[in-house]
Short mmCIF file of C-alpha atoms in Angstrom, two decimals:
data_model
loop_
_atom_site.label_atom_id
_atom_site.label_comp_id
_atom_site.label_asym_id
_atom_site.label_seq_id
_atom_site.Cartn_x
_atom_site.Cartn_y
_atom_site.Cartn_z
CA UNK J 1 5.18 9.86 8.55
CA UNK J 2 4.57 6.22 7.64
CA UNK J 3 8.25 6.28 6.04
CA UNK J 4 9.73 7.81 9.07
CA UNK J 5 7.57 4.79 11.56
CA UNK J 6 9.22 2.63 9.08
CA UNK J 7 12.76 3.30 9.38
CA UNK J 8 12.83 3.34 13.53
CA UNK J 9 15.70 1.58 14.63
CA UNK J 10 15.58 -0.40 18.26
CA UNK J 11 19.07 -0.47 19.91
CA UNK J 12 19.84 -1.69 23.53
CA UNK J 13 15.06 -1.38 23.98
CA UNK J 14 15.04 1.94 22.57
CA UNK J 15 13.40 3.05 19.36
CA UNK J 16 16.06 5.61 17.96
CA UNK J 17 15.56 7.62 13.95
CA UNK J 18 18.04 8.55 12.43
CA UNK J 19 18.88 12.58 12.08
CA UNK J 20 19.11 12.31 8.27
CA UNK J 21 15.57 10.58 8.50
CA UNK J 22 13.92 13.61 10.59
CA UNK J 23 15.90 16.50 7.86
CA UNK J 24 14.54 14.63 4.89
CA UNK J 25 10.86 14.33 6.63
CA UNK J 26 11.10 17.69 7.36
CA UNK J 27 12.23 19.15 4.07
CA UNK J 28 9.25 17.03 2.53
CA UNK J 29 6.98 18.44 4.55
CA UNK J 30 8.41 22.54 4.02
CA UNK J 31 7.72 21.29 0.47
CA UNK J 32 4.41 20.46 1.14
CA UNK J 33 3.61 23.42 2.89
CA UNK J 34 5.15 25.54 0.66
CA UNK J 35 3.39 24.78 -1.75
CA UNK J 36 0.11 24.72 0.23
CA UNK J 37 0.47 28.29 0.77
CA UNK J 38 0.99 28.95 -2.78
CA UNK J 39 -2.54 27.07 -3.90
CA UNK J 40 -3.54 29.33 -0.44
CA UNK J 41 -2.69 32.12 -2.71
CA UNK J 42 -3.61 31.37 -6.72
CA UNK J 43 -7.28 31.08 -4.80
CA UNK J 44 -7.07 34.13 -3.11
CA UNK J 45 -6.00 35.85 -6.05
CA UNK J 46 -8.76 34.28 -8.13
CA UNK J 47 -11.05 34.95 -6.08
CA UNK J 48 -10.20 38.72 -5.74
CA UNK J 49 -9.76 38.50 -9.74
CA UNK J 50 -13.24 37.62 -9.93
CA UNK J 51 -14.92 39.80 -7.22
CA UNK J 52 -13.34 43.15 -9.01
CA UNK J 53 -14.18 41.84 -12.27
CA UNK J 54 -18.19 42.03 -10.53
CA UNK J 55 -17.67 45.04 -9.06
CA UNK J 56 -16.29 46.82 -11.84
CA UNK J 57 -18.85 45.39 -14.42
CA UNK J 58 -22.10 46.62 -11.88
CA UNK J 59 -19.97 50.51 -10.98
CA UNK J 60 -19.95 50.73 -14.85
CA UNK J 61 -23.92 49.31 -15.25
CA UNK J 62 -24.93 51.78 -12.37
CA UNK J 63 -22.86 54.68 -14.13
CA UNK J 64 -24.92 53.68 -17.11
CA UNK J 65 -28.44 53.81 -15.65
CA UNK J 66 -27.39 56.80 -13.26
CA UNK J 67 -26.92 59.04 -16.29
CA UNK J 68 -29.86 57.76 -18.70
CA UNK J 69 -31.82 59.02 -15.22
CA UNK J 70 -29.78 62.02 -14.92
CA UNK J 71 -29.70 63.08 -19.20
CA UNK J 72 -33.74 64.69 -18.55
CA UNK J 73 -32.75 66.45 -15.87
CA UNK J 74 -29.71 67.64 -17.50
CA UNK J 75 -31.94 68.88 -19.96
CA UNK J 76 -34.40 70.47 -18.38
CA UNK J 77 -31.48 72.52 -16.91
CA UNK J 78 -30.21 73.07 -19.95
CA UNK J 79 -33.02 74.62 -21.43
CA UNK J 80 -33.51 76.27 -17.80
CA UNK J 81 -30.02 78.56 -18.02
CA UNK J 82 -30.62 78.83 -22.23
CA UNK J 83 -33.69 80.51 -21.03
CA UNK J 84 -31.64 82.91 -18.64
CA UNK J 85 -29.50 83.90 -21.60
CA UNK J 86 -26.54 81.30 -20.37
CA UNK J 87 -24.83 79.60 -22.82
CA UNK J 88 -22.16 77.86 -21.03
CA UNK J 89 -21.75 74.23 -20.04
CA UNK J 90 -23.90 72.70 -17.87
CA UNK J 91 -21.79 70.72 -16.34
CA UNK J 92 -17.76 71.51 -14.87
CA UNK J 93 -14.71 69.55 -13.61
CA UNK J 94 -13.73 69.49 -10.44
CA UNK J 95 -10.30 68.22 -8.30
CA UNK J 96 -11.41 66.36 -5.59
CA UNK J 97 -9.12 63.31 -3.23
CA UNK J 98 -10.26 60.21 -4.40
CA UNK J 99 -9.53 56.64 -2.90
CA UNK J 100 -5.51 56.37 -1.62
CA UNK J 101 -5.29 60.24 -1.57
CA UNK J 102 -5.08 59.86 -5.98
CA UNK J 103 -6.38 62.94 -7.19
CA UNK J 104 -9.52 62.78 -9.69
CA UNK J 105 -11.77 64.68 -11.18
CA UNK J 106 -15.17 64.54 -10.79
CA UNK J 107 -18.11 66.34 -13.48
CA UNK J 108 -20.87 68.00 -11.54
CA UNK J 109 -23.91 69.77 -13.30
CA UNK J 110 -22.87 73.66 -12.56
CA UNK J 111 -24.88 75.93 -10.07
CA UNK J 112 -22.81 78.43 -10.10
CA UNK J 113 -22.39 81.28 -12.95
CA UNK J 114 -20.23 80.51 -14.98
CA UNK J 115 -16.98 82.73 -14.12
CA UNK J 116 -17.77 81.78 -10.49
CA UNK J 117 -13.58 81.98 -9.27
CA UNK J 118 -13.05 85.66 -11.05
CA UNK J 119 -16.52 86.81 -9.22
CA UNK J 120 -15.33 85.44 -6.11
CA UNK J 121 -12.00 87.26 -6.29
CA UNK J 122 -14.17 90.07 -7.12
CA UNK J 123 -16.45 90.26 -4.41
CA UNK J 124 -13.27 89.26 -1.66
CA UNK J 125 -11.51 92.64 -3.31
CA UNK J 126 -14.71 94.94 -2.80
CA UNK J 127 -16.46 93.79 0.84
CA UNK J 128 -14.33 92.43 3.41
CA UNK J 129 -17.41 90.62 5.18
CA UNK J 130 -17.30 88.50 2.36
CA UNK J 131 -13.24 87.91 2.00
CA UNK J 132 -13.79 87.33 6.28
CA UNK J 133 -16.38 84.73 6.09
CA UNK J 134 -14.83 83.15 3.38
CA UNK J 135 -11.30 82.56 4.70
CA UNK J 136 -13.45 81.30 8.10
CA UNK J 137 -15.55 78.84 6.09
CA UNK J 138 -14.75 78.33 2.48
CA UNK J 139 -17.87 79.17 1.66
CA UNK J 140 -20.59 81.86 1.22
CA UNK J 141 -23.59 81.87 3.60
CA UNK J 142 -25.35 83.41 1.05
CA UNK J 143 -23.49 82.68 -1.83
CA UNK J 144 -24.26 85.57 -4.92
CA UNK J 145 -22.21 83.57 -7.51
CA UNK J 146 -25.42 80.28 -7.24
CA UNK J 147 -27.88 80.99 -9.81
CA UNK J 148 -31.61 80.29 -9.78
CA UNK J 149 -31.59 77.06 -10.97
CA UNK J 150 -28.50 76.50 -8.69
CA UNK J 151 -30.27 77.17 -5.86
CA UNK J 152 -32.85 74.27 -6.66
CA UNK J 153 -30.25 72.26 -7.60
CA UNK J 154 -28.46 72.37 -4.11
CA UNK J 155 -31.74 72.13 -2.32
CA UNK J 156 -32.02 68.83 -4.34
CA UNK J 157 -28.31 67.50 -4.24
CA UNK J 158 -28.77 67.38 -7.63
CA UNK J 159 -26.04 68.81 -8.66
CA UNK J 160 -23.58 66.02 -6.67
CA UNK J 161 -25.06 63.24 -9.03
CA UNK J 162 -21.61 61.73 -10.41
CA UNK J 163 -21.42 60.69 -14.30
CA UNK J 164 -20.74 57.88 -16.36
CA UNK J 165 -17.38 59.16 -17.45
CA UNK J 166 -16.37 59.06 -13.29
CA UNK J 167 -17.53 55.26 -13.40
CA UNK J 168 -15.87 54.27 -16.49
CA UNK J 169 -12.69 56.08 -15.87
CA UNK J 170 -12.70 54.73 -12.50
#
């Protein structure tokens, strides 16, 4: 500004600038601003570099501690369905919509007999209360397909306790 003030011209008791003066101030100052926004934008940046960096190292830490809590209870359930004469996994995959509609899958301990889609089918085929209440609700009022231990395990929620593989994998 002080260059512009500098180069004012008086003619006939009239401060006049030249047009050439004003395009050249004004370029200077698109520069400036220009790269203003850009500094605007490597902090930005940096600073959202840094908070994910945070946020990712504490979801992994939680994932951590969540499933040292969660590896007694696994076994105790475990040991429950060994007891029952089940030998299969204790926990399954399941599809569910994560974050952006991206499709993951989640690991939840199982509370549900094992073959618990073919039983369904089963049951839908053979009492058409079921297959009714079903296609109304997606689910089973009184579901036969949840085991013992399931049963406990719903009553709890513990069975929607994510893993460390979900918070990892991200």
């Amino acid at each position: 500004m002080e260059k512009v003030m500098a180069q004012v011209e008086e003619q006939d008791g009239r401060q006049t600038i030249s047009k050439s003066v004003i395009k050249s101030e004004i370029k200077s100052m698109k520069k400036v601003s220009k790269l203003y926004r850009a500094l605007q934008i490597v902090k930005y940046n940096t600073k959202l570099v840094t908070y994910k960096f945070i946020k990712r190292t504490v979801d992994i830490c939680a994932g951590l501690v969540g499933t040292m809590l969660l590896l007694p209870i696994m076994a105790v359930v475990k040991i429950a369905y060994l007891k029952q004469g089940d030998r299969a996994p204790i926990l399954f995959k399941q599809k569910k919509i994560g974050k952006d509609g991206k499709e993951i899958e989640i690991y939840k301990i199982r509370s549900m007999v094992c073959n618990a889609e073919e039983v369904l089918k089963k049951l839908m085929k053979e009492d058409p209360k079921i297959r009714a209440e079903y296609k109304k609700n997606k689910k089973l009022e009184h579901d036969p397909r949840v085991t013992r231990i399931g049963k406990f395990l719903r009553k709890t929620s513990l069975d929607e306790f994510r893993t460390v593989y979900q918070f990892i994998k991200g």
